[in-house]
Amino acid sequence: MVPMHRIPIFGMRGIGLKLSRTEYEVAVMSTLQSIEKPLSLESVEARLPPLHLPGQENILPALRRLAIGMVFPLLLLALWKVATVHVWLPPQLLPDPAFVWESLKEMAASGELLGQALVSLKRVLWSMLLGGGSGLALGFAMGLSPRAKAYLYPSFSLLSQFPVIGWSPLMIIFFGIDEALKIATITVAVIVPFAVATYKGIQNVPVKLMEVGRIYGFSFRQTLWHIALPAALPAILGGVRQGGMQAWLALVFVELLASSEGLGYLLVYSRNLMQLDVVMVCMAAIGLIGLLFDLALTRLEQHFSRLSPKGY
């Protein structure tokens, strides 16, 4: 304990407080006692700021959004169960959810569902490569070359207005109903979003960047790789996502139209046999795979957009 005679007593006017000498001595004694008292673990923890893990502040909002998003599907599931219990429709038209779940487990265990899904995904990936490459080339040509734009853009604008279903009669005539029909149809659906996104991305490249390339005497290849592509990358990645969505929709259509394997074929085949439980399993698989495909492309777009260089 520090002796009281060694504690400096400041004047009331010096510290700006109107305290009596007794009140001041009491305050000093309590302060000294708090200083000499050893710190406990509880007191140290109480003084520390709360621990926040990285991303912790985003967990609760994400869980809340997930819970809100699950309300409507759960209501539909409950309505479906009530409809089957009260037999609002014949079981041949509206099977019980438990029966559909059992069919899903059987198809997953046998490998049939996975095999058909892989066939469909292979078609989408091949078409994304062919259609994406063609769309990128077309978009870069129209965006970088005024002459190419003058020749190609009017025809492209006209042909891009045709939906995929409008091309199917010609596709069947030229390619038959074999695998080439599926690849060609999905490829046509992919070209348009890739080309449009690439063209608009090139159009939005800052003019000053292009002028820098001209000043330094960049060739067409250097302008493409060092200026146009980095600056247009976010728009191109948006086109990749749109192209993936169009590819999946076109796949389902073409497999419903003419196919001997794939999720669309399995859906049509089961419908013809009045196996509505398998039909619902296929519908759920198509929707879930499409959702996961879109989420993967969205993450890819966000990742490369953050890492996108700005050109030089």
C-alpha positions as a printed Julia matrix, in Angstrom:
312×3 Matrix{Float64}:
   0.0     0.0     0.0
   1.4     3.43   -0.94
   1.56    5.75    2.1
  -0.98    8.49    2.11
   1.63   11.22    2.61
   3.22   10.28   -0.74
  -0.01   10.69   -2.67
  -0.11   14.13   -4.25
  -3.22   16.04   -3.32
  -4.2    18.25   -6.22
  -6.11   21.41   -5.63
  -9.78   21.46   -6.41
  -9.26   24.14   -8.99
  -6.38   22.2   -10.57
  -8.51   19.21  -11.45
 -11.74   21.07  -11.96
 -13.7    18.95   -9.42
 -15.58   20.2    -6.37
 -14.67   17.42   -3.9
 -13.97   17.63   -0.19
 -10.69   16.32    1.18
 -12.45   13.29    2.69
 -14.16   12.4    -0.59
 -10.88   12.78   -2.43
  -9.04   10.46    0.01
 -11.77    7.83   -0.34
 -11.49    7.98   -4.13
  -7.69    7.6    -3.97
  -7.91    4.62   -1.58
 -10.4     2.79   -3.8
  -8.18    3.4    -6.83
  -5.12    2.0    -5.06
  -7.03   -1.07   -3.91
  -8.16   -1.76   -7.48
  -4.57   -1.39   -8.71
  -3.09   -3.73   -6.07
  -5.81   -6.36   -6.54
  -4.52   -9.17   -8.83
  -6.38   -9.62  -12.08
  -8.51  -12.74  -12.42
  -9.22  -14.66  -15.61
 -12.83  -13.48  -15.49
 -11.82   -9.84  -15.27
  -9.38  -10.2   -18.16
 -12.01  -11.89  -20.34
 -14.52   -9.19  -19.44
 -12.13   -6.51  -20.67
 -11.33   -8.23  -23.97
 -13.4    -7.38  -27.05
 -15.78  -10.1   -28.25
 -14.24  -12.64  -30.62
 -15.59  -12.53  -34.16
 -14.63  -15.29  -36.57
 -14.08  -14.36  -40.24
 -17.4   -14.37  -42.04
 -19.34  -14.85  -38.8
 -21.41  -11.75  -39.46
 -22.61  -13.29  -42.76
 -23.73  -16.65  -41.33
 -26.95  -15.55  -39.68
 -28.23  -13.51  -42.66
 -27.45  -16.43  -44.97
 -29.28  -18.88  -42.71
 -32.2   -16.48  -42.48
 -32.41  -16.19  -46.27
 -32.22  -19.98  -46.58
 -35.0   -20.45  -44.05
 -37.21  -17.91  -45.82
 -36.51  -19.53  -49.17
 -37.55  -22.94  -47.86
 -41.0   -21.78  -46.75
 -42.66  -22.02  -50.16
 -41.23  -25.47  -51.1
 -42.28  -26.86  -47.73
 -45.78  -25.48  -48.19
 -45.98  -27.14  -51.61
 -44.76  -30.41  -50.12
 -47.38  -30.2   -47.37
 -50.1   -29.46  -49.92
 -48.91  -32.39  -52.03
 -49.1   -34.71  -49.01
 -52.58  -33.49  -48.08
 -53.74  -34.02  -51.67
 -52.51  -37.62  -51.69
 -53.97  -38.39  -48.25
 -57.41  -37.1   -49.27
 -57.06  -38.58  -52.79
 -57.82  -35.35  -54.6
 -56.33  -37.01  -57.7
 -55.88  -40.7   -58.55
 -52.57  -42.18  -57.31
 -51.64  -42.87  -60.95
 -51.6   -39.1   -61.57
 -50.35  -37.86  -58.21
 -48.15  -40.38  -56.36
 -47.43  -40.05  -52.67
 -44.26  -38.08  -51.76
 -42.96  -41.07  -49.82
 -43.34  -43.25  -52.93
 -41.42  -40.71  -55.02
 -38.7   -40.63  -52.39
 -38.37  -44.41  -52.5
 -38.12  -44.28  -56.3
 -35.39  -41.68  -56.0
 -33.39  -43.87  -53.63
 -33.78  -46.9   -55.88
 -32.69  -44.99  -59.0
 -29.73  -43.49  -57.16
 -28.66  -46.86  -55.75
 -28.88  -48.59  -59.14
 -26.85  -45.84  -60.84
 -29.54  -45.18  -63.44
 -30.1   -41.57  -62.38
 -26.38  -40.77  -62.3
 -25.78  -42.42  -65.67
 -28.52  -40.44  -67.4
 -27.37  -37.21  -65.73
 -23.79  -37.73  -66.93
 -25.01  -38.21  -70.51
 -26.87  -34.9   -70.32
 -23.94  -33.07  -68.74
 -21.55  -34.37  -71.4
 -23.77  -32.92  -74.12
 -23.9   -29.57  -72.35
 -20.13  -29.38  -71.89
 -19.36  -30.23  -75.53
 -21.88  -27.66  -76.69
 -20.46  -25.04  -74.32
 -17.01  -25.58  -75.82
 -18.21  -25.4   -79.43
 -20.8   -22.68  -78.99
 -18.7   -20.7   -76.53
 -15.67  -20.7   -78.8
 -17.74  -19.66  -81.81
 -19.55  -16.97  -79.83
 -16.3   -15.54  -78.46
 -14.75  -15.39  -81.94
 -17.86  -13.75  -83.38
 -18.11  -11.23  -80.54
 -14.44  -10.26  -80.73
 -14.63   -9.9   -84.52
 -17.64   -7.59  -84.36
 -16.25   -5.65  -81.42
 -12.72   -5.07  -82.7
 -13.23   -4.79  -86.45
 -15.68   -2.21  -87.87
 -15.58   -4.04  -91.2
 -16.5    -7.38  -89.58
 -19.29   -5.65  -87.67
 -20.66   -4.15  -90.9
 -20.79   -7.59  -92.52
 -21.86   -9.75  -89.57
 -23.91   -7.69  -87.13
 -27.11   -7.26  -89.22
 -27.36  -10.99  -89.97
 -26.46  -11.91  -86.4
 -29.13   -9.56  -85.02
 -31.74  -11.2   -87.24
 -30.77  -14.82  -86.57
 -30.46  -14.28  -82.82
 -34.2   -13.56  -82.63
 -35.05  -17.17  -83.49
 -35.64  -19.41  -80.46
 -34.03  -22.83  -80.32
 -37.35  -24.53  -81.01
 -37.53  -22.62  -84.3
 -34.31  -24.23  -85.49
 -35.39  -27.79  -84.7
 -37.05  -28.64  -88.07
 -33.94  -27.62  -90.02
 -31.68  -29.32  -87.5
 -33.56  -32.61  -87.87
 -33.33  -32.38  -91.69
 -29.58  -31.74  -91.68
 -28.45  -33.82  -88.69
 -31.14  -36.48  -88.28
 -32.06  -37.51  -84.76
 -28.67  -38.81  -83.64
 -26.2   -37.26  -81.22
 -25.23  -34.56  -83.72
 -28.74  -33.09  -83.46
 -28.41  -32.57  -79.7
 -24.94  -31.03  -79.91
 -25.83  -28.74  -82.83
 -29.06  -27.51  -81.24
 -27.47  -26.73  -77.88
 -24.5   -25.11  -79.63
 -26.81  -22.72  -81.49
 -28.45  -21.79  -78.18
 -25.04  -21.05  -76.62
 -23.54  -18.95  -79.44
 -25.9   -15.99  -79.02
 -25.3   -15.13  -75.31
 -21.55  -15.63  -75.71
 -21.36  -13.42  -78.8
 -23.61  -10.68  -77.39
 -21.75  -10.52  -74.06
 -18.35  -10.46  -75.77
 -19.4    -7.79  -78.26
 -20.86   -5.54  -75.55
 -17.81   -6.1   -73.36
 -15.52   -4.97  -76.18
 -17.73   -1.96  -76.86
 -17.39   -0.92  -73.21
 -13.57   -1.05  -73.2
 -12.34    2.47  -72.35
 -11.25    4.35  -75.46
  -8.1     5.53  -73.69
  -6.92    1.94  -73.32
  -7.31    1.35  -77.03
  -5.46    4.6   -77.74
  -2.59    3.47  -75.54
  -2.34    0.31  -77.63
  -2.19    2.32  -80.83
   0.46    4.64  -79.4
   2.65    1.69  -78.47
   2.08    0.08  -81.84
   0.28   -3.02  -80.53
  -0.6    -5.61  -83.12
  -4.12   -7.04  -83.32
  -3.05  -10.01  -81.21
  -1.45   -7.79  -78.56
  -4.5    -5.55  -78.47
  -6.7    -8.6   -78.04
  -4.73  -10.27  -75.25
  -3.43   -7.25  -73.33
  -6.28   -4.74  -73.65
  -9.58   -6.07  -75.01
  -9.76   -9.43  -73.24
  -8.81   -8.24  -69.72
 -11.14   -5.24  -69.89
 -14.06   -7.23  -71.31
 -13.6   -10.24  -69.01
 -16.41   -9.4   -66.53
 -18.94   -9.05  -69.36
 -17.68  -12.26  -71.0
 -18.09  -14.17  -67.74
 -21.66  -12.91  -67.53
 -22.16  -14.34  -71.02
 -20.73  -17.66  -69.87
 -23.37  -17.85  -67.15
 -26.18  -16.94  -69.55
 -24.84  -19.43  -72.06
 -24.82  -22.18  -69.44
 -28.45  -21.49  -68.56
 -29.48  -21.51  -72.22
 -27.53  -24.71  -72.81
 -29.33  -26.53  -69.99
 -32.76  -25.37  -71.18
 -31.97  -26.36  -74.77
 -30.71  -29.74  -73.58
 -33.99  -30.57  -71.87
 -35.92  -29.51  -74.97
 -33.85  -31.53  -77.43
 -33.86  -34.62  -75.2
 -37.62  -34.37  -74.93
 -37.8   -34.02  -78.71
 -35.57  -36.85  -79.89
 -33.24  -38.86  -77.69
 -32.6   -42.39  -76.51
 -30.71  -41.47  -73.33
 -30.4   -38.59  -70.92
 -32.64  -37.09  -68.26
 -35.08  -35.68  -70.82
 -35.41  -39.06  -72.5
 -35.97  -40.78  -69.15
 -38.68  -38.26  -68.32
 -40.56  -38.82  -71.6
 -40.13  -42.6   -71.43
 -41.51  -42.71  -67.88
 -44.42  -40.48  -68.85
 -45.36  -42.86  -71.67
 -45.37  -45.72  -69.16
 -47.39  -43.61  -66.67
 -44.62  -43.89  -64.09
 -45.31  -40.5   -62.56
 -42.99  -41.14  -59.63
 -40.03  -41.46  -62.02
 -41.24  -38.38  -63.91
 -41.14  -36.35  -60.69
 -37.69  -37.7   -59.84
 -36.43  -36.61  -63.27
 -38.02  -33.18  -62.88
 -36.37  -32.73  -59.49
 -33.01  -33.89  -60.85
 -33.2   -31.52  -63.85
 -34.08  -28.58  -61.62
 -31.43  -29.36  -59.0
 -28.62  -29.9   -61.53
 -29.59  -26.72  -63.35
 -29.52  -24.79  -60.07
 -26.1   -26.18  -59.09
 -24.79  -25.49  -62.6
 -25.93  -21.87  -62.37
 -24.47  -21.45  -58.87
 -21.11  -22.84  -60.05
 -21.02  -20.46  -63.02
 -22.0   -17.56  -60.75
 -19.14  -18.33  -58.36
 -16.78  -18.64  -61.34
 -17.95  -15.26  -62.63
 -17.47  -13.59  -59.23
 -14.03  -15.15  -58.72
 -12.55  -14.14  -62.07
 -14.2   -10.73  -61.98
 -12.28   -9.97  -58.77
  -9.03  -11.23  -60.29
  -9.58   -9.56  -63.65
  -6.62   -7.4   -64.68
  -7.36   -3.95  -65.98
  -5.28   -4.08  -69.13
  -2.26   -1.9   -69.84
